[in-house]
């Protein structure tokens, strides 16, 4: 009972702080969009520092927030540790603070920074070594928080199911589930895949951070640039992708509660997640297409793995999720609305990513706005939507108060219109050749820049409506000091 | 019923292991391995480790060899770490270079791979389930770093051309994901030997 109260409090603090951070980072995005539409509004230095903070903050903070939400949903199934979540919160917030300090000191190498850029910002240095060091340390702390989560999830799952194999549902695949025993739920399987991939890529990520910090401290220590890039994209790719798998875990846990139909663990689902376990790492090779110095076989593996990685989510999660809702008579409350919209973002963003993972098309699209377009489609319009669906579901449990349904539906409409409008302008601008990471739009797509800025404004308004409602509920809960129901 | 199934599986593993070892001793493959690092580093080494693992798993059913299982069962963690260490050490370019240059050292390298596989096959099933998982995942992560280094040309092996080293790195990462992670899980599960207690399976915390 005490542990449950503690779990609720930790989750509420996580979600409250997360809402503030995500809104602040979204506002940075709005400023950047306006700056792109109005060249000269802010300097290039400030723009790239904001771009870096926005990218690293969104990638890192959304990973830990959706992991925290998933942790809360899974705590009744697995003996998860509240102390670990408290430690993860401390690491994440310290990491976020370091990222802000790095941006304040001008660090603007991008969140997928390439060696030796952090130590060598250019002929007119835009940041000092301290700023680069703060950024790498801050990001490492956030990833460290996710590593803690992964270890705890694995520990709890093995303790509950007896082994990693059963946690992954292999007994279902082999037909050896003990009589009377329930196999791992789809949420547990998704979480197990995330934890395994998270821990496996933690090592390359740690090596990269160590090499980069060593280079900052002792510039005479030289790192092989291709090795640094390979480690960067191997770890970065997996850590970005697992967020959507945690989102799938959230959908597995919540959607059946609204459709009143179970999401069963079947052989196809288990096989799909096993394939995903491997392919998420191998598809990282599609980031190496443009590195002519690396072997062609890497491109072939990346291409095959990227194409193949599309099938498991489409079949076992998105299609199954649609079938779960179809003719279920589900009442379209805000929580399932966001979860369902999250499937759309995953499917469409994933399809656009597959297009970019075709080497011939990647030749044209790889450094254009097409890339941020698909990345934002499955981060903002899928991961964040899964997160919002989860928030609308758990808030009554956490505070004894519900978020306003009608306001939530209006906010959802604004987010859908603004969000899809924004990525739509990016897809179009990218296909028309607008480079990514430019501070301005090329003349022939300048109108798309304005349109994109307008769409961000609409989406930010939707986000602000939800944020305001969350604040209302939390303040009301704190003021009356009610115990959670 | 289950013991019959397990016996058949172990027998099949033993035959497959012996066939693999014999195939690798064949002059044609050995010669190819000398010319091509992809065959040498991935095919030969992984297969030799797999041979050792299968031999160890099969040895559990042979009464005369069960003392091996019993002895490693007392201290499975050091045995598993020694097995992993024996494999990893040959991935250090200088050590591998020595093995390629000296035939006797080369033979020792191959023998040590089989021995490492045997050590892993006899010790890992005796590890606690969480440690089993961490050994698998940790080794996968470590070998990914080596593979990414090879792809980038940061590591050189003997006189093999850089392009071959890079391809071997990519092949090693694929092999690690496909074989290292999935095959042990599948084998242990089929043997109902994946470790751990099943008493809590299917019960939620609220039911306790």
Coordinates of N, CA, C and O in Angstrom, one line a residue, chain A residues 204 207 211 224-231 234 285 288 294-295, chain B residues 91 93 141-157 162 165-170 172-173:
Chain A
X204 N 27.9 0.2 -26.5 CA 28.5 1.1 -27.6 C 28.3 2.6 -27.3 O 29.2 3.4 -27.5
X207 N 30.9 3.6 -24.7 CA 32.3 3.7 -25.3 C 32.4 5.1 -26.0 O 33.4 5.8 -25.9
X211 N 35.0 8.1 -25.2 CA 36.0 8.5 -26.2 C 35.9 10.0 -26.5 O 36.9 10.7 -26.6
X224 N 39.0 7.3 -34.1 CA 38.7 7.1 -35.5 C 37.3 7.6 -35.8 O 36.3 7.2 -35.2
X225 N 37.2 8.6 -36.7 CA 35.9 9.3 -36.9 C 34.8 8.4 -37.4 O 33.6 8.5 -37.0
X226 N 35.1 7.4 -38.2 CA 34.1 6.4 -38.7 C 33.6 5.6 -37.5 O 32.4 5.2 -37.4
X227 N 34.5 5.2 -36.7 CA 34.1 4.3 -35.5 C 33.2 5.2 -34.6 O 32.1 4.7 -34.2
X228 N 33.5 6.4 -34.4 CA 32.7 7.3 -33.6 C 31.3 7.4 -34.2 O 30.3 7.4 -33.6
X229 N 31.3 7.6 -35.6 CA 30.0 7.7 -36.2 C 29.2 6.4 -36.1 O 28.0 6.4 -35.9
X230 N 29.8 5.3 -36.3 CA 29.2 4.0 -36.2 C 28.6 3.8 -34.9 O 27.4 3.3 -34.7
X231 N 29.4 4.1 -33.8 CA 28.9 3.9 -32.5 C 27.7 4.9 -32.2 O 26.7 4.5 -31.6
X234 N 24.6 3.6 -34.2 CA 24.1 2.3 -33.7 C 23.3 2.6 -32.4 O 22.1 2.1 -32.2
X285 N 22.1 0.2 -39.7 CA 23.1 0.3 -40.8 C 22.6 1.3 -41.9 O 23.4 1.7 -42.7
X288 N 24.4 4.5 -42.5 CA 25.8 4.5 -43.0 C 25.8 4.5 -44.6 O 26.8 4.3 -45.2
X294 N 32.8 2.8 -46.1 CA 32.4 1.6 -45.4 C 31.9 0.5 -46.4 O 31.5 0.9 -47.5
X295 N 31.9 -0.8 -46.0 CA 31.7 -1.8 -47.0 C 30.2 -1.8 -47.6 O 29.3 -1.4 -46.9
Chain B
X91 N 40.0 -11.5 -30.3 CA 39.5 -10.4 -31.2 C 40.5 -9.2 -31.0 O 40.3 -8.2 -31.7
X93 N 43.5 -7.5 -32.2 CA 44.2 -7.6 -33.4 C 45.6 -8.2 -33.3 O 46.0 -9.1 -34.1
X141 N 26.5 -6.9 -26.8 CA 26.9 -5.4 -26.9 C 28.4 -5.3 -27.1 O 28.8 -4.4 -27.9
X142 N 29.2 -6.1 -26.4 CA 30.6 -6.0 -26.6 C 31.1 -6.3 -28.0 O 31.9 -5.6 -28.6
X143 N 30.5 -7.4 -28.5 CA 30.9 -7.8 -29.9 C 30.4 -6.8 -30.9 O 31.0 -6.7 -32.0
X144 N 29.3 -6.1 -30.6 CA 28.8 -5.1 -31.5 C 29.9 -4.0 -31.6 O 30.1 -3.5 -32.7
X145 N 30.5 -3.6 -30.5 CA 31.5 -2.6 -30.5 C 32.7 -3.0 -31.4 O 33.2 -2.3 -32.3
X146 N 33.1 -4.3 -31.2 CA 34.2 -4.8 -32.1 C 33.8 -4.8 -33.5 O 34.6 -4.3 -34.4
X147 N 32.6 -5.2 -33.8 CA 32.2 -5.3 -35.2 C 32.1 -3.9 -35.8 O 32.5 -3.7 -37.0
X148 N 31.6 -2.9 -35.1 CA 31.5 -1.5 -35.6 C 32.9 -1.0 -35.8 O 33.1 -0.2 -36.8
X149 N 33.8 -1.3 -34.9 CA 35.2 -0.9 -35.1 C 35.8 -1.5 -36.4 O 36.6 -0.8 -37.1
X150 N 35.5 -2.7 -36.7 CA 36.0 -3.4 -37.9 C 35.4 -2.7 -39.1 O 36.1 -2.5 -40.1
X151 N 34.1 -2.5 -39.1 CA 33.5 -1.8 -40.2 C 34.1 -0.5 -40.5 O 34.4 -0.1 -41.7
X152 N 34.5 0.2 -39.4 CA 35.1 1.6 -39.6 C 36.5 1.6 -40.0 O 37.1 2.6 -40.3
X153 N 37.1 0.4 -40.0 CA 38.6 0.3 -40.3 C 39.4 0.7 -39.2 O 40.6 0.9 -39.3
X154 N 38.8 0.7 -37.9 CA 39.6 1.1 -36.8 C 40.4 -0.1 -36.3 O 41.3 0.0 -35.4
X155 N 40.2 -1.3 -36.7 CA 40.9 -2.5 -36.3 C 41.4 -3.3 -37.5 O 40.7 -3.4 -38.5
X156 N 42.6 -3.7 -37.5 CA 43.2 -4.5 -38.6 C 43.6 -5.9 -38.1 O 44.1 -6.0 -37.0
X157 N 43.3 -6.9 -38.9 CA 43.6 -8.2 -38.5 C 44.6 -8.9 -39.5 O 44.3 -9.1 -40.7
X162 N 41.8 -4.5 -45.8 CA 40.8 -3.7 -45.0 C 39.3 -4.0 -45.4 O 38.5 -4.0 -44.5
X165 N 38.2 -7.0 -43.7 CA 38.0 -6.8 -42.2 C 36.6 -6.1 -42.0 O 35.9 -6.5 -41.1
X166 N 36.4 -5.1 -42.8 CA 35.1 -4.4 -42.7 C 33.9 -5.3 -42.9 O 32.9 -5.3 -42.1
X167 N 34.0 -6.1 -43.9 CA 32.9 -7.0 -44.2 C 32.7 -8.0 -43.1 O 31.6 -8.4 -42.7
X168 N 33.9 -8.5 -42.5 CA 33.8 -9.5 -41.4 C 33.1 -8.8 -40.2 O 32.4 -9.5 -39.5
X169 N 33.4 -7.5 -40.0 CA 32.8 -6.8 -38.9 C 31.3 -6.8 -39.0 O 30.5 -7.1 -38.1
X170 N 30.8 -6.5 -40.3 CA 29.3 -6.5 -40.5 C 28.7 -7.9 -40.3 O 27.7 -8.0 -39.7
X172 N 29.9 -10.2 -38.5 CA 29.9 -10.6 -37.1 C 28.7 -10.1 -36.4 O 28.1 -10.7 -35.5
X173 N 28.4 -8.8 -36.7 CA 27.3 -8.2 -36.0 C 26.0 -9.0 -36.3 O 25.2 -9.3 -35.4

